[in-house]
Amino acid sequence: IPSLADCGLVVNTGSGGGSQHLYYKVSSELALQGKHDDYEGIDFKSSGFVVGIGSQHKSGGSYEIASGSIDDIADAPVELVELLKKKHKKRVLLNDQHIDVSGSEVVEMLSCIDPDLEYDVWVKLGMAIHETMNGEGFRIWDEWSAAGSKYDASEMESKWFSFGKSPSPVGLGTLLYYAELAGYSRPVSFDSSEPSITDKQDLNGLPCDISNIDLLRPPEFVGEIAGFINSQCRYPRENLAVGAALSAVG
């Protein structure tokens, strides 16, 4: 990106390796990724903190201004912002394969389904959206439900916050099932995030690949205990629930 050469504040980190920090302004409402596959070794920070000017690097050098000043920090180049914008997709497991699904794809599936369906199916679909969108997606579920004659705005939030606590959750597969019953055709554009066999990373010393195992959904009795503990919480506390369940069974 040529415009990066005009950065208003450049700081040498003092690492001895020539690394620098380039500073820009950006809206706090933008969701930007911190890494990019095309730029390995470069961090893009849009939240949190960085070490300030005048601080000591662990190598012994100091953080010093290479050019510009704090007053010269300008808005980030549009090209950079567009490069780092997060794809609004969630990674889910479908038929033993990880895929990335966007909110717009969930909306498209729901658009085929009549919201005036049986109550238990309506609840299942809410649970599926919650699971697929990692606890997000309330607005999607609410707006779709509002198109039905049975819509009750007063129950939506409480029902939504009750989701995500089952040891055997429903997910994208359930949503796809009811959408396809209603005439939805699955696109070929679902992004597969499953690496090829040659791209598989090492197993970090483990005897098998556990990438497809959901550690927050243990099977059998431990899962039942974890589900019960989580169901007693006002908000999901999945990690704590699993830890407590494991401790309980010894």
PDB file of C-alpha atoms in Angstrom:
ATOM      1  CA  ILE A   1       0.000   0.000   0.000  1.00  0.00           C
ATOM      2  CA  PRO A   2       1.989   3.028  -1.242  1.00  0.00           C
ATOM      3  CA  SER A   3       0.217   5.513   1.048  1.00  0.00           C
ATOM      4  CA  LEU A   4       1.790   3.848   4.090  1.00  0.00           C
ATOM      5  CA  ALA A   5       4.968   5.749   3.221  1.00  0.00           C
ATOM      6  CA  ASP A   6       3.204   8.939   4.359  1.00  0.00           C
ATOM      7  CA  CYS A   7       2.458   7.641   7.872  1.00  0.00           C
ATOM      8  CA  GLY A   8       2.180  10.510  10.366  1.00  0.00           C
ATOM      9  CA  LEU A   9       3.997   8.722  13.195  1.00  0.00           C
ATOM     10  CA  VAL A  10       6.599   5.982  12.841  1.00  0.00           C
ATOM     11  CA  VAL A  11       8.319   4.566  15.935  1.00  0.00           C
ATOM     12  CA  ASN A  12      11.436   2.388  16.034  1.00  0.00           C
ATOM     13  CA  THR A  13      10.891  -0.337  18.617  1.00  0.00           C
ATOM     14  CA  GLY A  14      14.536  -0.674  19.635  1.00  0.00           C
ATOM     15  CA  SER A  15      14.451  -4.429  19.103  1.00  0.00           C
ATOM     16  CA  GLY A  16      17.592  -4.342  17.029  1.00  0.00           C
ATOM     17  CA  GLY A  17      15.819  -6.068  14.158  1.00  0.00           C
ATOM     18  CA  GLY A  18      14.566  -2.922  12.458  1.00  0.00           C
ATOM     19  CA  SER A  19      10.926  -3.369  13.495  1.00  0.00           C
ATOM     20  CA  GLN A  20       8.684  -0.309  13.585  1.00  0.00           C
ATOM     21  CA  HIS A  21       5.238   0.786  14.720  1.00  0.00           C
ATOM     22  CA  LEU A  22       3.131   2.819  12.274  1.00  0.00           C
ATOM     23  CA  TYR A  23       0.254   4.741  13.847  1.00  0.00           C
ATOM     24  CA  TYR A  24      -3.111   5.651  12.304  1.00  0.00           C
ATOM     25  CA  LYS A  25      -6.561   6.679  13.452  1.00  0.00           C
ATOM     26  CA  VAL A  26      -9.526   4.390  12.887  1.00  0.00           C
ATOM     27  CA  SER A  27     -13.113   4.259  14.101  1.00  0.00           C
ATOM     28  CA  SER A  28     -13.532   2.183  17.263  1.00  0.00           C
ATOM     29  CA  GLU A  29     -16.696   0.701  15.713  1.00  0.00           C
ATOM     30  CA  LEU A  30     -14.743  -1.073  12.979  1.00  0.00           C
ATOM     31  CA  ALA A  31     -13.973  -4.748  13.536  1.00  0.00           C
ATOM     32  CA  LEU A  32     -10.483  -5.274  12.154  1.00  0.00           C
ATOM     33  CA  GLN A  33      -8.436  -8.435  12.163  1.00  0.00           C
ATOM     34  CA  GLY A  34      -5.070  -8.453  13.899  1.00  0.00           C
ATOM     35  CA  LYS A  35      -3.348 -10.794  11.443  1.00  0.00           C
ATOM     36  CA  HIS A  36      -3.382 -11.215   7.678  1.00  0.00           C
ATOM     37  CA  ASP A  37      -2.272 -14.344   5.842  1.00  0.00           C
ATOM     38  CA  ASP A  38      -0.468 -12.300   3.185  1.00  0.00           C
ATOM     39  CA  TYR A  39       1.622 -10.421   5.758  1.00  0.00           C
ATOM     40  CA  GLU A  40       3.118 -12.959   8.140  1.00  0.00           C
ATOM     41  CA  GLY A  41       4.951 -11.518  11.122  1.00  0.00           C
ATOM     42  CA  ILE A  42       3.045  -8.224  11.063  1.00  0.00           C
ATOM     43  CA  ASP A  43       0.530  -7.376  13.786  1.00  0.00           C
ATOM     44  CA  PHE A  44      -2.356  -4.997  13.069  1.00  0.00           C
ATOM     45  CA  LYS A  45      -3.650  -3.662  16.388  1.00  0.00           C
ATOM     46  CA  SER A  46      -6.935  -1.773  16.595  1.00  0.00           C
ATOM     47  CA  SER A  47      -7.634  -2.414  20.276  1.00  0.00           C
ATOM     48  CA  GLY A  48      -5.721  -2.882  23.495  1.00  0.00           C
ATOM     49  CA  PHE A  49      -2.382  -1.217  24.157  1.00  0.00           C
ATOM     50  CA  VAL A  50       1.102  -0.878  22.673  1.00  0.00           C
ATOM     51  CA  VAL A  51       4.398   0.023  24.317  1.00  0.00           C
ATOM     52  CA  GLY A  52       4.843   3.795  24.252  1.00  0.00           C
ATOM     53  CA  ILE A  53       7.606   6.084  23.054  1.00  0.00           C
ATOM     54  CA  GLY A  54      10.531   6.262  25.483  1.00  0.00           C
ATOM     55  CA  SER A  55       9.970   2.779  26.888  1.00  0.00           C
ATOM     56  CA  GLN A  56      12.739   0.187  27.019  1.00  0.00           C
ATOM     57  CA  HIS A  57      12.646  -2.861  24.772  1.00  0.00           C
ATOM     58  CA  LYS A  58      13.672  -6.146  26.390  1.00  0.00           C
ATOM     59  CA  SER A  59      16.681  -6.226  24.070  1.00  0.00           C
ATOM     60  CA  GLY A  60      18.010  -3.063  25.689  1.00  0.00           C
ATOM     61  CA  GLY A  61      17.020  -0.545  23.032  1.00  0.00           C
ATOM     62  CA  SER A  62      14.352   2.111  23.456  1.00  0.00           C
ATOM     63  CA  TYR A  63      11.189   3.048  21.582  1.00  0.00           C
ATOM     64  CA  GLU A  64      12.037   6.237  19.679  1.00  0.00           C
ATOM     65  CA  ILE A  65      10.266   8.341  17.062  1.00  0.00           C
ATOM     66  CA  ALA A  66      11.653   7.708  13.588  1.00  0.00           C
ATOM     67  CA  SER A  67       9.461  10.311  11.889  1.00  0.00           C
ATOM     68  CA  GLY A  68       6.434  12.487  12.530  1.00  0.00           C
ATOM     69  CA  SER A  69       4.673  13.147  15.815  1.00  0.00           C
ATOM     70  CA  ILE A  70       1.533  12.220  17.726  1.00  0.00           C
ATOM     71  CA  ASP A  71      -0.163  15.333  16.341  1.00  0.00           C
ATOM     72  CA  ASP A  72       0.519  14.102  12.800  1.00  0.00           C
ATOM     73  CA  ILE A  73      -1.355  10.807  13.166  1.00  0.00           C
ATOM     74  CA  ALA A  74      -3.923  10.697  10.340  1.00  0.00           C
ATOM     75  CA  ASP A  75      -6.786   8.410   9.365  1.00  0.00           C
ATOM     76  CA  ALA A  76      -5.741   4.959   8.200  1.00  0.00           C
ATOM     77  CA  PRO A  77      -5.602   4.562   4.409  1.00  0.00           C
ATOM     78  CA  VAL A  78      -8.820   3.175   2.972  1.00  0.00           C
ATOM     79  CA  GLU A  79      -6.878   0.348   1.311  1.00  0.00           C
ATOM     80  CA  LEU A  80      -5.506  -0.751   4.678  1.00  0.00           C
ATOM     81  CA  VAL A  81      -8.898  -0.634   6.383  1.00  0.00           C
ATOM     82  CA  GLU A  82     -10.531  -2.655   3.606  1.00  0.00           C
ATOM     83  CA  LEU A  83      -7.711  -5.188   3.775  1.00  0.00           C
ATOM     84  CA  LEU A  84      -8.205  -5.730   7.497  1.00  0.00           C
ATOM     85  CA  LYS A  85     -11.985  -5.657   7.763  1.00  0.00           C
ATOM     86  CA  LYS A  86     -13.149  -8.871   9.364  1.00  0.00           C
ATOM     87  CA  LYS A  87     -15.295 -11.075   7.238  1.00  0.00           C
ATOM     88  CA  HIS A  88     -18.567 -11.299   9.080  1.00  0.00           C
ATOM     89  CA  LYS A  89     -18.457 -15.060   9.181  1.00  0.00           C
ATOM     90  CA  LYS A  90     -18.595 -17.615  11.945  1.00  0.00           C
ATOM     91  CA  ARG A  91     -16.801 -20.960  11.889  1.00  0.00           C
ATOM     92  CA  VAL A  92     -19.077 -23.937  12.508  1.00  0.00           C
ATOM     93  CA  LEU A  93     -18.926 -27.703  12.191  1.00  0.00           C
ATOM     94  CA  LEU A  94     -21.251 -29.281   9.631  1.00  0.00           C
ATOM     95  CA  ASN A  95     -21.065 -32.963   8.723  1.00  0.00           C
ATOM     96  CA  ASP A  96     -17.600 -33.240  10.301  1.00  0.00           C
ATOM     97  CA  GLN A  97     -16.279 -30.339   8.236  1.00  0.00           C
ATOM     98  CA  HIS A  98     -15.509 -26.828   9.418  1.00  0.00           C
ATOM     99  CA  ILE A  99     -17.140 -24.127   7.301  1.00  0.00           C
ATOM    100  CA  ASP A 100     -17.482 -20.362   7.613  1.00  0.00           C
ATOM    101  CA  VAL A 101     -21.009 -18.937   7.533  1.00  0.00           C
ATOM    102  CA  SER A 102     -22.008 -15.286   7.417  1.00  0.00           C
ATOM    103  CA  GLY A 103     -24.971 -13.566   9.006  1.00  0.00           C
ATOM    104  CA  SER A 104     -26.355 -12.787   5.562  1.00  0.00           C
ATOM    105  CA  GLU A 105     -26.356 -16.507   4.724  1.00  0.00           C
ATOM    106  CA  VAL A 106     -28.280 -17.224   7.922  1.00  0.00           C
ATOM    107  CA  VAL A 107     -30.789 -14.509   6.964  1.00  0.00           C
ATOM    108  CA  GLU A 108     -31.165 -16.076   3.516  1.00  0.00           C
ATOM    109  CA  MET A 109     -31.939 -19.478   5.042  1.00  0.00           C
ATOM    110  CA  LEU A 110     -34.504 -17.980   7.407  1.00  0.00           C
ATOM    111  CA  SER A 111     -36.177 -16.073   4.583  1.00  0.00           C
ATOM    112  CA  CYS A 112     -37.431 -19.408   3.239  1.00  0.00           C
ATOM    113  CA  ILE A 113     -39.025 -20.417   6.547  1.00  0.00           C
ATOM    114  CA  ASP A 114     -42.445 -19.244   7.739  1.00  0.00           C
ATOM    115  CA  PRO A 115     -41.978 -17.802  11.269  1.00  0.00           C
ATOM    116  CA  ASP A 116     -45.528 -18.939  12.149  1.00  0.00           C
ATOM    117  CA  LEU A 117     -44.448 -22.531  12.707  1.00  0.00           C
ATOM    118  CA  GLU A 118     -44.709 -24.822  15.724  1.00  0.00           C
ATOM    119  CA  TYR A 119     -43.366 -23.277  18.917  1.00  0.00           C
ATOM    120  CA  ASP A 120     -40.789 -25.998  19.563  1.00  0.00           C
ATOM    121  CA  VAL A 121     -39.403 -25.669  16.026  1.00  0.00           C
ATOM    122  CA  TRP A 122     -39.269 -21.880  16.420  1.00  0.00           C
ATOM    123  CA  VAL A 123     -37.239 -22.368  19.607  1.00  0.00           C
ATOM    124  CA  LYS A 124     -34.941 -24.864  17.871  1.00  0.00           C
ATOM    125  CA  LEU A 125     -34.263 -22.359  15.116  1.00  0.00           C
ATOM    126  CA  GLY A 126     -33.430 -19.693  17.685  1.00  0.00           C
ATOM    127  CA  MET A 127     -31.029 -22.113  19.354  1.00  0.00           C
ATOM    128  CA  ALA A 128     -29.505 -22.975  15.975  1.00  0.00           C
ATOM    129  CA  ILE A 129     -28.913 -19.304  15.161  1.00  0.00           C
ATOM    130  CA  HIS A 130     -27.408 -18.725  18.608  1.00  0.00           C
ATOM    131  CA  GLU A 131     -25.045 -21.688  18.200  1.00  0.00           C
ATOM    132  CA  THR A 132     -24.129 -20.889  14.591  1.00  0.00           C
ATOM    133  CA  MET A 133     -23.384 -17.236  15.358  1.00  0.00           C
ATOM    134  CA  ASN A 134     -21.501 -17.968  18.608  1.00  0.00           C
ATOM    135  CA  GLY A 135     -24.062 -16.251  20.801  1.00  0.00           C
ATOM    136  CA  GLU A 136     -24.647 -13.395  18.393  1.00  0.00           C
ATOM    137  CA  GLY A 137     -27.462 -13.080  15.893  1.00  0.00           C
ATOM    138  CA  PHE A 138     -30.274 -11.982  18.210  1.00  0.00           C
ATOM    139  CA  ARG A 139     -31.289  -9.237  15.796  1.00  0.00           C
ATOM    140  CA  ILE A 140     -31.489 -11.762  12.949  1.00  0.00           C
ATOM    141  CA  TRP A 141     -33.767 -14.057  14.958  1.00  0.00           C
ATOM    142  CA  ASP A 142     -35.864 -11.176  16.286  1.00  0.00           C
ATOM    143  CA  GLU A 143     -36.473  -9.559  12.888  1.00  0.00           C
ATOM    144  CA  TRP A 144     -37.392 -12.882  11.296  1.00  0.00           C
ATOM    145  CA  SER A 145     -39.743 -13.741  14.187  1.00  0.00           C
ATOM    146  CA  ALA A 146     -41.376 -10.302  14.022  1.00  0.00           C
ATOM    147  CA  ALA A 147     -42.781 -11.153  10.596  1.00  0.00           C
ATOM    148  CA  GLY A 148     -44.998 -13.824  12.162  1.00  0.00           C
ATOM    149  CA  SER A 149     -48.422 -13.376  13.752  1.00  0.00           C
ATOM    150  CA  LYS A 150     -47.289 -15.144  16.958  1.00  0.00           C
ATOM    151  CA  TYR A 151     -44.473 -12.684  17.630  1.00  0.00           C
ATOM    152  CA  ASP A 152     -44.187 -11.555  21.254  1.00  0.00           C
ATOM    153  CA  ALA A 153     -41.441  -8.966  21.697  1.00  0.00           C
ATOM    154  CA  SER A 154     -41.521  -9.293  25.481  1.00  0.00           C
ATOM    155  CA  GLU A 155     -40.243 -12.886  25.468  1.00  0.00           C
ATOM    156  CA  MET A 156     -37.493 -12.562  22.880  1.00  0.00           C
ATOM    157  CA  GLU A 157     -34.510 -11.486  24.993  1.00  0.00           C
ATOM    158  CA  SER A 158     -35.168 -13.828  27.902  1.00  0.00           C
ATOM    159  CA  LYS A 159     -35.603 -16.728  25.502  1.00  0.00           C
ATOM    160  CA  TRP A 160     -32.412 -15.801  23.642  1.00  0.00           C
ATOM    161  CA  PHE A 161     -30.309 -15.681  26.815  1.00  0.00           C
ATOM    162  CA  SER A 162     -31.559 -19.139  27.769  1.00  0.00           C
ATOM    163  CA  PHE A 163     -29.887 -20.607  24.682  1.00  0.00           C
ATOM    164  CA  GLY A 164     -26.360 -21.976  24.546  1.00  0.00           C
ATOM    165  CA  LYS A 165     -26.534 -23.994  27.758  1.00  0.00           C
ATOM    166  CA  SER A 166     -27.442 -27.434  26.457  1.00  0.00           C
ATOM    167  CA  PRO A 167     -24.751 -30.151  26.476  1.00  0.00           C
ATOM    168  CA  SER A 168     -26.184 -31.298  23.128  1.00  0.00           C
ATOM    169  CA  PRO A 169     -26.848 -28.065  21.208  1.00  0.00           C
ATOM    170  CA  VAL A 170     -28.493 -27.741  17.821  1.00  0.00           C
ATOM    171  CA  GLY A 171     -26.620 -25.772  15.200  1.00  0.00           C
ATOM    172  CA  LEU A 172     -26.343 -25.026  11.505  1.00  0.00           C
ATOM    173  CA  GLY A 173     -27.496 -28.514  10.524  1.00  0.00           C
ATOM    174  CA  THR A 174     -30.889 -27.900  12.141  1.00  0.00           C
ATOM    175  CA  LEU A 175     -31.244 -24.523  10.451  1.00  0.00           C
ATOM    176  CA  LEU A 176     -30.322 -26.022   7.083  1.00  0.00           C
ATOM    177  CA  TYR A 177     -32.759 -28.899   7.560  1.00  0.00           C
ATOM    178  CA  TYR A 178     -35.803 -26.671   8.064  1.00  0.00           C
ATOM    179  CA  ALA A 179     -34.669 -24.201   5.393  1.00  0.00           C
ATOM    180  CA  GLU A 180     -34.290 -26.971   2.814  1.00  0.00           C
ATOM    181  CA  LEU A 181     -37.706 -28.367   3.765  1.00  0.00           C
ATOM    182  CA  ALA A 182     -39.047 -24.919   2.887  1.00  0.00           C
ATOM    183  CA  GLY A 183     -37.304 -24.869  -0.496  1.00  0.00           C
ATOM    184  CA  TYR A 184     -33.906 -23.412   0.310  1.00  0.00           C
ATOM    185  CA  SER A 185     -31.064 -24.531  -1.971  1.00  0.00           C
ATOM    186  CA  ARG A 186     -27.707 -24.766  -0.290  1.00  0.00           C
ATOM    187  CA  PRO A 187     -25.129 -22.589  -2.082  1.00  0.00           C
ATOM    188  CA  VAL A 188     -21.735 -23.904  -3.045  1.00  0.00           C
ATOM    189  CA  SER A 189     -20.262 -20.731  -1.565  1.00  0.00           C
ATOM    190  CA  PHE A 190     -20.037 -21.943   2.026  1.00  0.00           C
ATOM    191  CA  ASP A 191     -16.362 -21.411   2.761  1.00  0.00           C
ATOM    192  CA  SER A 192     -14.626 -24.575   3.858  1.00  0.00           C
ATOM    193  CA  SER A 193     -12.001 -23.842   6.457  1.00  0.00           C
ATOM    194  CA  GLU A 194     -10.828 -27.442   6.630  1.00  0.00           C
ATOM    195  CA  PRO A 195      -7.187 -27.680   5.537  1.00  0.00           C
ATOM    196  CA  SER A 196      -6.077 -30.298   3.063  1.00  0.00           C
ATOM    197  CA  ILE A 197      -4.172 -33.296   4.368  1.00  0.00           C
ATOM    198  CA  THR A 198      -0.883 -31.777   3.245  1.00  0.00           C
ATOM    199  CA  ASP A 199      -1.709 -28.561   5.129  1.00  0.00           C
ATOM    200  CA  LYS A 200      -2.512 -30.249   8.433  1.00  0.00           C
ATOM    201  CA  GLN A 201      -0.469 -28.821  11.262  1.00  0.00           C
ATOM    202  CA  ASP A 202       1.350 -31.123  13.667  1.00  0.00           C
ATOM    203  CA  LEU A 203      -0.641 -32.428  16.603  1.00  0.00           C
ATOM    204  CA  ASN A 204       1.461 -30.695  19.258  1.00  0.00           C
ATOM    205  CA  GLY A 205       2.445 -34.024  20.756  1.00  0.00           C
ATOM    206  CA  LEU A 206      -1.124 -35.324  21.013  1.00  0.00           C
ATOM    207  CA  PRO A 207      -1.812 -38.903  19.894  1.00  0.00           C
ATOM    208  CA  CYS A 208      -4.676 -37.808  17.634  1.00  0.00           C
ATOM    209  CA  ASP A 209      -6.273 -34.773  16.004  1.00  0.00           C
ATOM    210  CA  ILE A 210      -8.758 -33.129  18.412  1.00  0.00           C
ATOM    211  CA  SER A 211      -9.604 -30.144  16.187  1.00  0.00           C
ATOM    212  CA  ASN A 212     -13.131 -31.486  15.612  1.00  0.00           C
ATOM    213  CA  ILE A 213     -13.818 -32.061  19.312  1.00  0.00           C
ATOM    214  CA  ASP A 214     -15.806 -29.423  21.184  1.00  0.00           C
ATOM    215  CA  LEU A 215     -14.206 -29.293  24.623  1.00  0.00           C
ATOM    216  CA  LEU A 216     -17.172 -27.294  25.925  1.00  0.00           C
ATOM    217  CA  ARG A 217     -19.575 -30.146  25.128  1.00  0.00           C
ATOM    218  CA  PRO A 218     -18.199 -33.227  26.945  1.00  0.00           C
ATOM    219  CA  PRO A 219     -20.141 -36.451  26.377  1.00  0.00           C
ATOM    220  CA  GLU A 220     -22.257 -38.558  28.711  1.00  0.00           C
ATOM    221  CA  PHE A 221     -22.528 -37.782  32.438  1.00  0.00           C
ATOM    222  CA  VAL A 222     -19.903 -35.020  32.507  1.00  0.00           C
ATOM    223  CA  GLY A 223     -21.807 -33.207  29.766  1.00  0.00           C
ATOM    224  CA  GLU A 224     -25.055 -33.526  31.698  1.00  0.00           C
ATOM    225  CA  ILE A 225     -23.459 -32.031  34.806  1.00  0.00           C
ATOM    226  CA  ALA A 226     -21.877 -29.216  32.789  1.00  0.00           C
ATOM    227  CA  GLY A 227     -25.215 -28.513  31.122  1.00  0.00           C
ATOM    228  CA  PHE A 228     -26.987 -28.362  34.478  1.00  0.00           C
ATOM    229  CA  ILE A 229     -24.381 -26.010  35.980  1.00  0.00           C
ATOM    230  CA  ASN A 230     -24.561 -23.739  32.947  1.00  0.00           C
ATOM    231  CA  SER A 231     -28.368 -23.754  33.021  1.00  0.00           C
ATOM    232  CA  GLN A 232     -28.285 -22.284  36.529  1.00  0.00           C
ATOM    233  CA  CYS A 233     -26.207 -19.297  35.384  1.00  0.00           C
ATOM    234  CA  ARG A 234     -27.824 -16.061  34.293  1.00  0.00           C
ATOM    235  CA  TYR A 235     -25.350 -15.866  31.404  1.00  0.00           C
ATOM    236  CA  PRO A 236     -23.407 -18.727  29.769  1.00  0.00           C
ATOM    237  CA  ARG A 237     -20.341 -19.779  31.767  1.00  0.00           C
ATOM    238  CA  GLU A 238     -19.316 -22.716  29.623  1.00  0.00           C
ATOM    239  CA  ASN A 239     -15.634 -22.948  30.566  1.00  0.00           C
ATOM    240  CA  LEU A 240     -16.370 -22.777  34.280  1.00  0.00           C
ATOM    241  CA  ALA A 241     -19.223 -25.267  33.928  1.00  0.00           C
ATOM    242  CA  VAL A 242     -17.004 -27.843  32.213  1.00  0.00           C
ATOM    243  CA  GLY A 243     -14.229 -27.340  34.769  1.00  0.00           C
ATOM    244  CA  ALA A 244     -16.657 -27.743  37.651  1.00  0.00           C
ATOM    245  CA  ALA A 245     -18.197 -30.849  36.070  1.00  0.00           C
ATOM    246  CA  LEU A 246     -14.786 -32.471  35.633  1.00  0.00           C
ATOM    247  CA  SER A 247     -13.906 -31.656  39.237  1.00  0.00           C
ATOM    248  CA  ALA A 248     -17.200 -33.099  40.448  1.00  0.00           C
ATOM    249  CA  VAL A 249     -16.608 -36.497  38.845  1.00  0.00           C
ATOM    250  CA  GLY A 250     -12.950 -36.567  39.887  1.00  0.00           C
TER     251      GLY A 250
END
